[in-house]
Short mmCIF file of C-alpha atoms and ligand atoms in Angstrom, two decimals:
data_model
loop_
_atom_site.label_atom_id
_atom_site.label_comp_id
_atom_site.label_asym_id
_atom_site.label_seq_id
_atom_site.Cartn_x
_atom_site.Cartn_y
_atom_site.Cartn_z
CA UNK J 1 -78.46 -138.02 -76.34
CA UNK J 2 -81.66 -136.79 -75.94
CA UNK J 3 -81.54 -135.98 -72.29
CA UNK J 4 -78.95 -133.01 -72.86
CA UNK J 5 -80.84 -131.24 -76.07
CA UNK J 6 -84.04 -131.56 -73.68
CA UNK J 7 -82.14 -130.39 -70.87
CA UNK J 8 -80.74 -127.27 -72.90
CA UNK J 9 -84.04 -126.51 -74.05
CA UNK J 10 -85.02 -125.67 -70.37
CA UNK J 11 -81.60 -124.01 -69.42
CA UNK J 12 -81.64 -121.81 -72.61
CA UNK J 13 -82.17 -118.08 -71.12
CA UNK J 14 -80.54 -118.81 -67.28
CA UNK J 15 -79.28 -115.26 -66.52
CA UNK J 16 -75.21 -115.46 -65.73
CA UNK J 17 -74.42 -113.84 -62.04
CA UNK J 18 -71.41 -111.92 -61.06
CA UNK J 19 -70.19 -111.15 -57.72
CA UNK J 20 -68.98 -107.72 -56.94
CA UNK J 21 -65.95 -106.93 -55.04
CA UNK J 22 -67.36 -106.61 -51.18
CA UNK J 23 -66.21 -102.89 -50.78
CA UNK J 24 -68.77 -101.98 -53.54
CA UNK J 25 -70.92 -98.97 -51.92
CA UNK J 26 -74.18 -97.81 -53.52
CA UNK J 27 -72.54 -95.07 -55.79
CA UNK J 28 -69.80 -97.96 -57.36
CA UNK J 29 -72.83 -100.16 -58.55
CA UNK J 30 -74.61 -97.29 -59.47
CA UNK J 31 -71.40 -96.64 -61.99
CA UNK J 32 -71.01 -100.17 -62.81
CA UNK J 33 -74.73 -100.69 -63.67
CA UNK J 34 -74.22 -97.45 -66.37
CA UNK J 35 -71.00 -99.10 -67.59
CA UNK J 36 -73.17 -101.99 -68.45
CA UNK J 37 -75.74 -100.62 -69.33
CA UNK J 38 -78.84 -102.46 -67.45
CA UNK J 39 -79.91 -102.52 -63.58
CA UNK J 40 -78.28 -105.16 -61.56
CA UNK J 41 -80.48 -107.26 -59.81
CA UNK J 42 -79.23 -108.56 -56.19
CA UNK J 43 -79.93 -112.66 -55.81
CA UNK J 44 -81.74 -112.49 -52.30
CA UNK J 45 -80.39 -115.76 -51.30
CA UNK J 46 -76.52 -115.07 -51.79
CA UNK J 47 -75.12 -111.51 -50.70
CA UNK J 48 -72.76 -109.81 -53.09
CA UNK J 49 -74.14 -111.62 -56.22
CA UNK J 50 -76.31 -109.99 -58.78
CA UNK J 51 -77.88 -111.23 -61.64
CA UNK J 52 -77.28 -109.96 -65.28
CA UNK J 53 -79.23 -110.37 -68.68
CA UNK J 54 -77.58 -113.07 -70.49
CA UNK J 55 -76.88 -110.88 -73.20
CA UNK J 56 -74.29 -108.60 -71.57
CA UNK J 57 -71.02 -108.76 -71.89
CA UNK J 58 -69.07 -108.61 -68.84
CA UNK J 59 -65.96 -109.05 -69.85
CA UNK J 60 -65.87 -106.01 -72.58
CA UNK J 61 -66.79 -104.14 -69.62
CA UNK J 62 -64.88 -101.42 -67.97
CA UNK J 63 -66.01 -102.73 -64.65
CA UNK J 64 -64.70 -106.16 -65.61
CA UNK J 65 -61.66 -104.67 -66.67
CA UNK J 66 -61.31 -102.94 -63.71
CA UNK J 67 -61.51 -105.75 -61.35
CA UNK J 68 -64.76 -104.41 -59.77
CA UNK J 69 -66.48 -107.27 -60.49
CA UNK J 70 -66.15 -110.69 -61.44
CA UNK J 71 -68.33 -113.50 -63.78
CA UNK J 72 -69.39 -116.50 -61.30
CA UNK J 73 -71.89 -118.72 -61.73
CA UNK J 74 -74.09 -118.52 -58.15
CA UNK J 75 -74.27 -122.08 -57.52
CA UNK J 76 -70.47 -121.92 -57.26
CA UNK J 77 -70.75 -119.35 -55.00
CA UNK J 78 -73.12 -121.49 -53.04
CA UNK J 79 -69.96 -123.97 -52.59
CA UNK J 80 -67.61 -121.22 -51.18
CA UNK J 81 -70.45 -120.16 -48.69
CA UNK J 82 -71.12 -123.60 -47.62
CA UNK J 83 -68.03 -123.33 -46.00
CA UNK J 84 -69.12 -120.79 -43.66
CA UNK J 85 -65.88 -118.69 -43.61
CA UNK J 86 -65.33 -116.65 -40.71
CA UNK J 87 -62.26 -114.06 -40.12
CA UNK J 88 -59.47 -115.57 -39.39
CA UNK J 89 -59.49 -119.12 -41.00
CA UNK J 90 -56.86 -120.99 -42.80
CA UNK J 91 -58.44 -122.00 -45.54
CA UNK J 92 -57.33 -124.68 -48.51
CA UNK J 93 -58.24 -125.06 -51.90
CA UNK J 94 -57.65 -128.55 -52.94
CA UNK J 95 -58.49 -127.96 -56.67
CA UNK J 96 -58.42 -123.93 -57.42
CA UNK J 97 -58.18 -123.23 -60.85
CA UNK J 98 -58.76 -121.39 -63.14
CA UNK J 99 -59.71 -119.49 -59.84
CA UNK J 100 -63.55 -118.13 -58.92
CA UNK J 101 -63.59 -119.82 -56.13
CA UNK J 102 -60.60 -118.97 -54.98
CA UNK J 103 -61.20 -114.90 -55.48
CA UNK J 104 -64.32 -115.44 -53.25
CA UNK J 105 -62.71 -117.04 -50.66
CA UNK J 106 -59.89 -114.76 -50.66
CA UNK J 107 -62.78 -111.82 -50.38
CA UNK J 108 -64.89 -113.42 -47.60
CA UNK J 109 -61.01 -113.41 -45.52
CA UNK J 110 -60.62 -110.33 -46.65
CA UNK J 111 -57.43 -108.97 -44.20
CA UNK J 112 -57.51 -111.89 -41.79
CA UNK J 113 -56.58 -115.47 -41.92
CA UNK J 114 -54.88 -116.97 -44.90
CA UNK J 115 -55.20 -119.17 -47.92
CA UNK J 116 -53.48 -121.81 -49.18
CA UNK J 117 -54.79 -123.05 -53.08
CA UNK J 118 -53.07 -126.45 -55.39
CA UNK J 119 -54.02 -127.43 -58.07
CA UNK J 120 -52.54 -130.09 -61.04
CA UNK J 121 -52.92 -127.85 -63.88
CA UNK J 122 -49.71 -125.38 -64.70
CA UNK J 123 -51.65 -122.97 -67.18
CA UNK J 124 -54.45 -123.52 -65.09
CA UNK J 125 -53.12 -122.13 -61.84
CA UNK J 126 -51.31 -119.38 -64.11
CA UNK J 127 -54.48 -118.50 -64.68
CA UNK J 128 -55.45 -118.17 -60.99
CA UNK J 129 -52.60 -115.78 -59.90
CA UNK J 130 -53.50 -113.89 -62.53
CA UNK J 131 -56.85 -113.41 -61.45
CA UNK J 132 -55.75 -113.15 -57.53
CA UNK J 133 -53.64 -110.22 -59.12
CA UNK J 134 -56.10 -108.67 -61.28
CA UNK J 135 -58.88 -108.70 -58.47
CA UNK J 136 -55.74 -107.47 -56.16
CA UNK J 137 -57.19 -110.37 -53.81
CA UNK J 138 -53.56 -112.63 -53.12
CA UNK J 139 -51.96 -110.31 -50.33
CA UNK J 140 -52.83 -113.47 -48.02
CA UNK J 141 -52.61 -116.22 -50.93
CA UNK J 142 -49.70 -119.22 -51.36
CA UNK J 143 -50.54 -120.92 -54.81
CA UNK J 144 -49.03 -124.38 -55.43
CA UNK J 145 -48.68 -126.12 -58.35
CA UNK J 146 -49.05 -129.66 -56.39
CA UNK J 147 -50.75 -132.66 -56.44
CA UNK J 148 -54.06 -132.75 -54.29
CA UNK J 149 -54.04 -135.82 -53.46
CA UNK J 150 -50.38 -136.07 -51.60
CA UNK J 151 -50.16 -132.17 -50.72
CA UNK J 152 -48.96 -132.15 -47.11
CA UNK J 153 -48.13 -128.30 -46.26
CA UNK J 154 -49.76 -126.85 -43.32
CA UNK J 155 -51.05 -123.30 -42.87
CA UNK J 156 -48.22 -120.93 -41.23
CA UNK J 157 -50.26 -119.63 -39.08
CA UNK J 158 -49.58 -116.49 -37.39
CA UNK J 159 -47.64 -115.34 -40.87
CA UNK J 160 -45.40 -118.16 -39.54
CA UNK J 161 -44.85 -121.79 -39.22
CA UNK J 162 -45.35 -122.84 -35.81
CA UNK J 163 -41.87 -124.77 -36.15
CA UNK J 164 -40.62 -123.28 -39.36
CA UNK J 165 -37.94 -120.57 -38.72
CA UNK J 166 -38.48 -117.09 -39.75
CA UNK J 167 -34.80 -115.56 -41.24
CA UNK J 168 -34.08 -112.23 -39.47
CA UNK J 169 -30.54 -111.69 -40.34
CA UNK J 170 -30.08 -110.62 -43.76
CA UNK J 171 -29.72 -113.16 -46.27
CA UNK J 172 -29.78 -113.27 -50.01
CA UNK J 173 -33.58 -112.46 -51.15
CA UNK J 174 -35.36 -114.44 -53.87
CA UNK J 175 -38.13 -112.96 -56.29
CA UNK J 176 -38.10 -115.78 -58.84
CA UNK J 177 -39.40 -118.99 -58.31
CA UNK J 178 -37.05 -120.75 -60.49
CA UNK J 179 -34.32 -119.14 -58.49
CA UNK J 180 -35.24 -121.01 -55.55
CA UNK J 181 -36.09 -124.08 -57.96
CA UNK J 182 -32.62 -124.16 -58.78
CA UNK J 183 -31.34 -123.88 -55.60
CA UNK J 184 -34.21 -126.50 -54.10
CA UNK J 185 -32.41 -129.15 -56.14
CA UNK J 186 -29.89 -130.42 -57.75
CA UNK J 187 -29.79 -132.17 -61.56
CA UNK J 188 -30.59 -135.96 -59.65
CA UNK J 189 -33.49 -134.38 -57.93
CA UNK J 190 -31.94 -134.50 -54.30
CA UNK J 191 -33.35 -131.84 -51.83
CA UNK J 192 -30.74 -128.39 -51.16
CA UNK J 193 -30.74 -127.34 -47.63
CA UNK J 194 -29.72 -124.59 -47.85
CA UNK J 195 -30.45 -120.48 -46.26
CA UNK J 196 -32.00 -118.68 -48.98
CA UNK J 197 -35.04 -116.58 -47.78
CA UNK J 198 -38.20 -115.52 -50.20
CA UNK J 199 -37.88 -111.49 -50.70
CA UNK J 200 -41.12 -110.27 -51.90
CA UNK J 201 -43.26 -111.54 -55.42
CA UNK J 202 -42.18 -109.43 -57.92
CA UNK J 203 -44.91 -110.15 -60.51
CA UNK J 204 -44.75 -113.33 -63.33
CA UNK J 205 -42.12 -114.10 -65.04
CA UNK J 206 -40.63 -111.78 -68.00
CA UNK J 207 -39.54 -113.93 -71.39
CA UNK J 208 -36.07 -114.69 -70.00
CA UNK J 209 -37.62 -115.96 -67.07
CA UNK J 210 -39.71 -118.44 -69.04
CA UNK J 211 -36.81 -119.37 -71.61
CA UNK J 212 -34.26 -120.06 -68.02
CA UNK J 213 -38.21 -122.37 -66.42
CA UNK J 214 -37.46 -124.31 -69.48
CA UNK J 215 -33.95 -125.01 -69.01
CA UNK J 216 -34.81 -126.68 -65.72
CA UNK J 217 -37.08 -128.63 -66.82
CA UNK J 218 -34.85 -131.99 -66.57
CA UNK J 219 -34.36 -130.99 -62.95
CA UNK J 220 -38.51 -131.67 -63.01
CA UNK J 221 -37.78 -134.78 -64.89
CA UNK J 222 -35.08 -135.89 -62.52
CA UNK J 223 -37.38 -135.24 -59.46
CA UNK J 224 -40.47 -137.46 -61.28
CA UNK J 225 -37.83 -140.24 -61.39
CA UNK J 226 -37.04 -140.27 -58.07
CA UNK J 227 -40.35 -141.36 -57.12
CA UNK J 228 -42.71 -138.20 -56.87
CA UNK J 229 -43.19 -134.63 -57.82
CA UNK J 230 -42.81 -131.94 -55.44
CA UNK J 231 -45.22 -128.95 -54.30
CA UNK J 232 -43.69 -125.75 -56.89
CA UNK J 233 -44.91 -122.33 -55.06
CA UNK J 234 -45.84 -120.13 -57.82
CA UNK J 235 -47.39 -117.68 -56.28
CA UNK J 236 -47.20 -115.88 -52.61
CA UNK J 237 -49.05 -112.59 -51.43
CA UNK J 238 -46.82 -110.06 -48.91
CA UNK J 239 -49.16 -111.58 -45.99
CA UNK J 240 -48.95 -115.06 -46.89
CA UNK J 241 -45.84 -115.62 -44.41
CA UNK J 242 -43.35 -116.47 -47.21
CA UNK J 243 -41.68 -113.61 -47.47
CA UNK J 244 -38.44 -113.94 -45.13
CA UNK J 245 -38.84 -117.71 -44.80
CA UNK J 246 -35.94 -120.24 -45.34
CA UNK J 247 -37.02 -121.90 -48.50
CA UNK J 248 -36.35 -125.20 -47.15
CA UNK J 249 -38.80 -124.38 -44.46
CA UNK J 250 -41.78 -123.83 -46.63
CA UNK J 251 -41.52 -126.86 -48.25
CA UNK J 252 -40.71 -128.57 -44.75
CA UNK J 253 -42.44 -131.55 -45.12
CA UNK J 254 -44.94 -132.35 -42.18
CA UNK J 255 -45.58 -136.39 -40.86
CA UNK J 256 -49.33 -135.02 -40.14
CA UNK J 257 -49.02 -136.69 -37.23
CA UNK J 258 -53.05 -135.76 -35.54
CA UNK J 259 -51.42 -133.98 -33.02
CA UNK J 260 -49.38 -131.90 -35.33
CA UNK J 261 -52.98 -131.14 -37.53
CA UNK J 262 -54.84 -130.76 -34.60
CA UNK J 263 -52.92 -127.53 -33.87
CA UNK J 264 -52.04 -126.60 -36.71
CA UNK J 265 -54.23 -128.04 -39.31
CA UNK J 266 -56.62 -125.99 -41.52
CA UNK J 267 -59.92 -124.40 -40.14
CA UNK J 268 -61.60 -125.02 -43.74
CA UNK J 269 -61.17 -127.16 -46.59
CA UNK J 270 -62.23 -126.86 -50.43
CA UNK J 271 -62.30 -129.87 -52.33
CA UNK J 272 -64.32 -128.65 -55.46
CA UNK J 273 -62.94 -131.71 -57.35
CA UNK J 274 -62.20 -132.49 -61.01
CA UNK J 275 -65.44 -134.26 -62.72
CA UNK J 276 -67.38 -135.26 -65.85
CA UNK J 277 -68.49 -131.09 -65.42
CA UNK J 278 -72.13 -132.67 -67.20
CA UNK J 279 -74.01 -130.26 -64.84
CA UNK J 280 -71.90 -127.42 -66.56
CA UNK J 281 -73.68 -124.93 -68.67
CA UNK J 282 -70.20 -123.46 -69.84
CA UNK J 283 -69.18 -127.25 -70.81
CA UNK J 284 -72.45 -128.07 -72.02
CA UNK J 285 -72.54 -125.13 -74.49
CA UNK J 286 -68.31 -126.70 -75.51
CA UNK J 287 -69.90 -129.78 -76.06
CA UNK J 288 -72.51 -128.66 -78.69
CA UNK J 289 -70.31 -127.13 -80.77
CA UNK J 290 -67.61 -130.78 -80.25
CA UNK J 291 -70.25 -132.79 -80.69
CA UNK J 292 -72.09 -135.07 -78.28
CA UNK J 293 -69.61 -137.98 -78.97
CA UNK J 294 -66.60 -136.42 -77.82
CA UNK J 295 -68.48 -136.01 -74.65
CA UNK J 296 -69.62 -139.65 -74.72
CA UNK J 297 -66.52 -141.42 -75.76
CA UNK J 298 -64.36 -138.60 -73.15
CA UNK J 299 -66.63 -139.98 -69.83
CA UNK J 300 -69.11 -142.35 -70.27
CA UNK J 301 -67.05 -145.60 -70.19
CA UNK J 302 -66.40 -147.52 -66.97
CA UNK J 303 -62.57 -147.04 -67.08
CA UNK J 304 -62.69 -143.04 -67.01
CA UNK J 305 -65.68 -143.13 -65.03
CA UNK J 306 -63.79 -145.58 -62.14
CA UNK J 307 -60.16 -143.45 -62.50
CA UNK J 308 -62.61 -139.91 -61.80
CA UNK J 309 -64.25 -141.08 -58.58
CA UNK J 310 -60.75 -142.39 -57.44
CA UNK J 311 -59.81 -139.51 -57.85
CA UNK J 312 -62.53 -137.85 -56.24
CA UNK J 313 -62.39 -139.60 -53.27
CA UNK J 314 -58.67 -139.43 -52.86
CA UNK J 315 -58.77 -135.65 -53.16
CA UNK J 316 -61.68 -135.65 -50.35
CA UNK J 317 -59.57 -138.08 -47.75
CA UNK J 318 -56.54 -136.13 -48.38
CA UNK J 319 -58.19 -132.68 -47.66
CA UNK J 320 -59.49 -134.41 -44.91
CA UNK J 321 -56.09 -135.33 -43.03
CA UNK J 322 -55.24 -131.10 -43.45
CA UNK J 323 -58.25 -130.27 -41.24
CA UNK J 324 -58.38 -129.69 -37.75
CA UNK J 325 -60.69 -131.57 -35.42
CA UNK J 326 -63.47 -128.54 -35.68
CA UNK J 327 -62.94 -127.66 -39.09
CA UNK J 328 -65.11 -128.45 -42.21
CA UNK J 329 -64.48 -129.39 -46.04
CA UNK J 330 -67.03 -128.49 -48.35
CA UNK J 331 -67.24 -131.48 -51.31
CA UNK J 332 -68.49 -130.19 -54.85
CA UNK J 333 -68.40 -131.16 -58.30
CA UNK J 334 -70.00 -129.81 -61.19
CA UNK J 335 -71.74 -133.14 -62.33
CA UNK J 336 -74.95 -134.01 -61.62
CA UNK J 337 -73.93 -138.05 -61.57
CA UNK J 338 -74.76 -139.82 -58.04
CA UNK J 339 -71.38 -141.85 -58.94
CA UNK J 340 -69.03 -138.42 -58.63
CA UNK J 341 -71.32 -137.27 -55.58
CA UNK J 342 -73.20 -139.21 -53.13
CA UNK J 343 -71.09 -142.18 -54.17
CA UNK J 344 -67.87 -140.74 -53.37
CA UNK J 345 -69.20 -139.05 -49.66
CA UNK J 346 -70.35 -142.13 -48.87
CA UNK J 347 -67.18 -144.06 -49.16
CA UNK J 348 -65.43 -141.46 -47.75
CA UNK J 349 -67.73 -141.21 -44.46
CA UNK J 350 -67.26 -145.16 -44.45
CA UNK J 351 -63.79 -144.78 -44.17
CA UNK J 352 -63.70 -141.26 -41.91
CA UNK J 353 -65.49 -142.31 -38.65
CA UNK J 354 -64.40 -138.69 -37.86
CA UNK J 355 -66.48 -137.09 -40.59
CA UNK J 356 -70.52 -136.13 -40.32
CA UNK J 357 -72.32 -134.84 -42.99
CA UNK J 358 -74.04 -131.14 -41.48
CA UNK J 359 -76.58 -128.87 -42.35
CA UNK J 360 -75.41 -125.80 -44.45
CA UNK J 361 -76.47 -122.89 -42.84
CA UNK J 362 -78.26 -120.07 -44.14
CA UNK J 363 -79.28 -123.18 -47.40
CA UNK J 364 -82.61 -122.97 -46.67
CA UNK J 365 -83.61 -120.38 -48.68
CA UNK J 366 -81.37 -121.64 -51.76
CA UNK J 367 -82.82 -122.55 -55.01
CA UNK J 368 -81.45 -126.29 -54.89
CA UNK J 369 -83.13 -129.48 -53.42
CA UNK J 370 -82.02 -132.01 -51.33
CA UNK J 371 -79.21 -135.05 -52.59
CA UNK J 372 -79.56 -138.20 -51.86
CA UNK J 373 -77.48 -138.14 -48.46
CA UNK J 374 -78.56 -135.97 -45.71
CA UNK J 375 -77.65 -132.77 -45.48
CA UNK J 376 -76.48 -132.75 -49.30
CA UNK J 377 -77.86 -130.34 -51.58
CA UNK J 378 -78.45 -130.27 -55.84
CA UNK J 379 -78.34 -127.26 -57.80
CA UNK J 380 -80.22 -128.63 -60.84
CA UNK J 381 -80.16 -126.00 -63.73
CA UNK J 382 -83.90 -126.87 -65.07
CA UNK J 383 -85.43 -125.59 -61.17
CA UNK J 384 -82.05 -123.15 -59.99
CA UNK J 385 -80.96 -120.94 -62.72
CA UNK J 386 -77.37 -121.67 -61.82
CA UNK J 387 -75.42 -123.98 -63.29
CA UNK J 388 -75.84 -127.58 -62.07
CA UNK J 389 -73.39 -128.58 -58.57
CA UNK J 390 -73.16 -131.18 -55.91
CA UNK J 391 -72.77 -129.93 -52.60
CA UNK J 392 -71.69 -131.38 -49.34
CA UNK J 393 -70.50 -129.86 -46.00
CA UNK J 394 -68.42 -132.24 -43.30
CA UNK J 395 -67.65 -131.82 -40.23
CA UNK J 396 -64.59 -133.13 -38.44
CA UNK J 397 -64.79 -133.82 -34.79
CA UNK J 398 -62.41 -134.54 -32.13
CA UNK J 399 -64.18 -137.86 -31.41
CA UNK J 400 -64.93 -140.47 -33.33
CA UNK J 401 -68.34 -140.88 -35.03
CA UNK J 402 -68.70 -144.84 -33.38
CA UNK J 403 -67.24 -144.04 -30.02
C1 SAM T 1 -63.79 -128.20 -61.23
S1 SAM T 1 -62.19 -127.65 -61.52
C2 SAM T 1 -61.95 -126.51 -60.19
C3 SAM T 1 -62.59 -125.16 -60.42
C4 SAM T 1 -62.14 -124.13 -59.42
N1 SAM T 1 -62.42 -124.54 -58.07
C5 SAM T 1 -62.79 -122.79 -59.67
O1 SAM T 1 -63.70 -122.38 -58.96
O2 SAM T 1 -62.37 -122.10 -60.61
C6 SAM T 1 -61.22 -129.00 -61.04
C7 SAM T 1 -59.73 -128.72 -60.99
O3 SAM T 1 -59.09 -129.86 -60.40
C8 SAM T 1 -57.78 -129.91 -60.91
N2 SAM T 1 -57.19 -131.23 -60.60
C9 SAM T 1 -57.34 -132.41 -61.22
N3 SAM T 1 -56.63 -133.37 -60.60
C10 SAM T 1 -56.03 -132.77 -59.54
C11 SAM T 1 -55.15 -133.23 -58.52
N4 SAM T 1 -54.75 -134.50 -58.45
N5 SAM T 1 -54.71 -132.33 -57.62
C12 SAM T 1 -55.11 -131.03 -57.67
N6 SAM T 1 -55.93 -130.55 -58.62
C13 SAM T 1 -56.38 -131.41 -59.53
C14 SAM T 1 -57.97 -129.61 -62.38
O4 SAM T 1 -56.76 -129.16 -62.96
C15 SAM T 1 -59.05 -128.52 -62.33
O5 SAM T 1 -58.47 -127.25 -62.40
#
């Protein structure tokens, strides 16, 4: 393994970046640069990202602590910008946690738009609501614990589903999510119809919450064997639209018909998909202390290698079919392999003649070079002091590519 001790010889030192919260004036980084102790240092290529001495501890900090500001690597920043966010969107992200990504999105929206996050993992997700709460970032958030690579829920637009039906009368309010679990479905795993509306998130769940999630977890089992999991919502901000929805209306399932995602479909798309993470520096540093092997024997044979870019490639073409003609999904991964990057967009843009690769705007003065398909970009640790990513940007138009 010689490449990686060579290549941590030249990424020893890279200074870790952070991203402030936007609202943070001149006299707030002035306190947060005493807190820590040294003089932040703004990256001139990505606004509201400074760089720190690797040495500091952010998270002993009282700024971290107090949710004014946030450890992100800027190369993943990079990945959120690529998607050129403006007020307003419906955004998705395919694959959110543990959650950075997410938080910046949910900043660049600030009070506008919404955003819509899944991902696989239930701890990780947990992990993302916390951190939407912490950063007091989810008032315009849905978080679903869903697969990526089936999820079919729109954006309610508006605060509301174009066809879903917002409950005025009053009707009995739910603050638990395993409340309306229950209620979603019976032991055999067939769908409840029924009225119930969402009252407002009342925060996670106490102990006899959790004890009560674990009783129903043979409804779960039920619902696998009846051929698929559903979307669980466990999170929703008080601007996300949820609150005072029918239940079965959120989880209304849509045909995605084009016409149906042409109107209603998202404006932007995240797929920042599950990978080998070898262009890592947080995994790289795991891996020293695991050993090299575990890395070897965990990715570098054909089967797990094959299953990933499936995977990859599913979560791309599903994000995809979300997006309205206009719209754009950024593709990113953390490895550095052409397999799990150029590999993947080019079977998708094979199969997409809707789909062109564009130029990321404002990516001309970012450390990274170009990947091997237009338009795609490298972060490469050695040259970016970042962490190593893949980035792409697509485009979706109204016609197709070949007409
Ligand atoms: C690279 S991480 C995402 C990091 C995240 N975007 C962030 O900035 O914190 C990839 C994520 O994909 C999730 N994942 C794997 N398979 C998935 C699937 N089929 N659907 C949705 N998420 C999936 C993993 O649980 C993992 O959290």
């Amino acid at each position: 393994m010689g490449f990686f001790s060579s290549w941590r010889e030249q990424t020893r030192g890279v200074v870790q970046q952070s991203k402030l919260k936007p609202q943070a004036g001149v006299e707030e980084i002035e306190e947060i640069e005493k807190d820590l102790g040294v003089n932040l240092s703004a990256l001139s290529w990505l606004p509201g990202f400074y760089s720190i001495p690797p040495e500091v501890q952010i998270a002993g900090s009282k700024s971290y602590q107090e949710g004014k500001i946030y450890g992100m690597d800027a190369a993943s920043g990079a990945a959120v910008a690529a998607l050129e966010i403006s007020p307003g969107d419906h955004v998705l992200d395919l694959c959110a946690a543990p959650g950075a990504k997410l938080c910046m999105l949910a900043d660049l929206l600030k009070d506008s738009g919404s955003l819509t996050a899944t991902d696989i993992s239930a701890h990780r997700l947990a992990a993302s609501r916390t951190m939407l709460i912490k950063y007091d970032l989810g008032n315009r958030c849905r978080l679903f614990l869903a697969d990526g690579t089936t999820f079919s829920l729109l954006p309610l637009r508006g605060g509301v589903d174009g066809n879903a039906t917002k409950v005025e009368e009053e009707k009995p309010a739910l603050d638990n999510p395993d409340e309306i679990t229950k209620r979603r479905y019976d032991p055999t795993g067939t769908l409840y119809v029924d009225s119930t509306v969402y009252g407002e998130w009342k925060g996670t769940k106490t102990a006899k919450e959790k004890k009560a999630a674990k009783r129903l977890k043979y409804m779960e089992d039920a619902l696998d064997r009846v051929g698929g999991r559903e979307s669980e919502l466990i999170f929703y901000g008080k601007a996300s639209g949820i609150v005072g929805m029918k239940v079965a209306d959120v989880f209304r399932s849509h045909s995605l018909l084009e016409d149906e995602v042409s109107h209603n479909g998202y404006d932007k798309v995240l797929v920042d998909a599950e990978c080998t993470h070898d262009g890592s520096l947080k995994h790289i540093s795991k891996y020293e202390q695991w050993g090299w092997d575990t890395f070897e024997r965990r990715f570098f044979n054909a089967g797990r290698m094959s299953s990933i870019t499936s995977l990859q490639l599913q979560l791309l073409r599903n994000g995809f079919s979300l997006l309205r003609p206009g719209g754009k999904i950024v593709y990113s991964t953390c490895s550095l392999t052409k397999a799990q990057n150029e590999d993947v967009v080019q079977k998708f843009l094979d199969l997409e003649p809707s789909a062109e690769l564009r130029v990321i705007k404002g990516s001309e003065n970012w450390p990274c070079k170009n990947g091997g398909l237009p338009h795609t970009l490298r972060f490469n640790p050695s040259s970016s002091k970042t962490s190593g990513l893949f980035i792409a940007q697509i485009h979706k138009h109204d016609r197709l590519r070949f007409e």
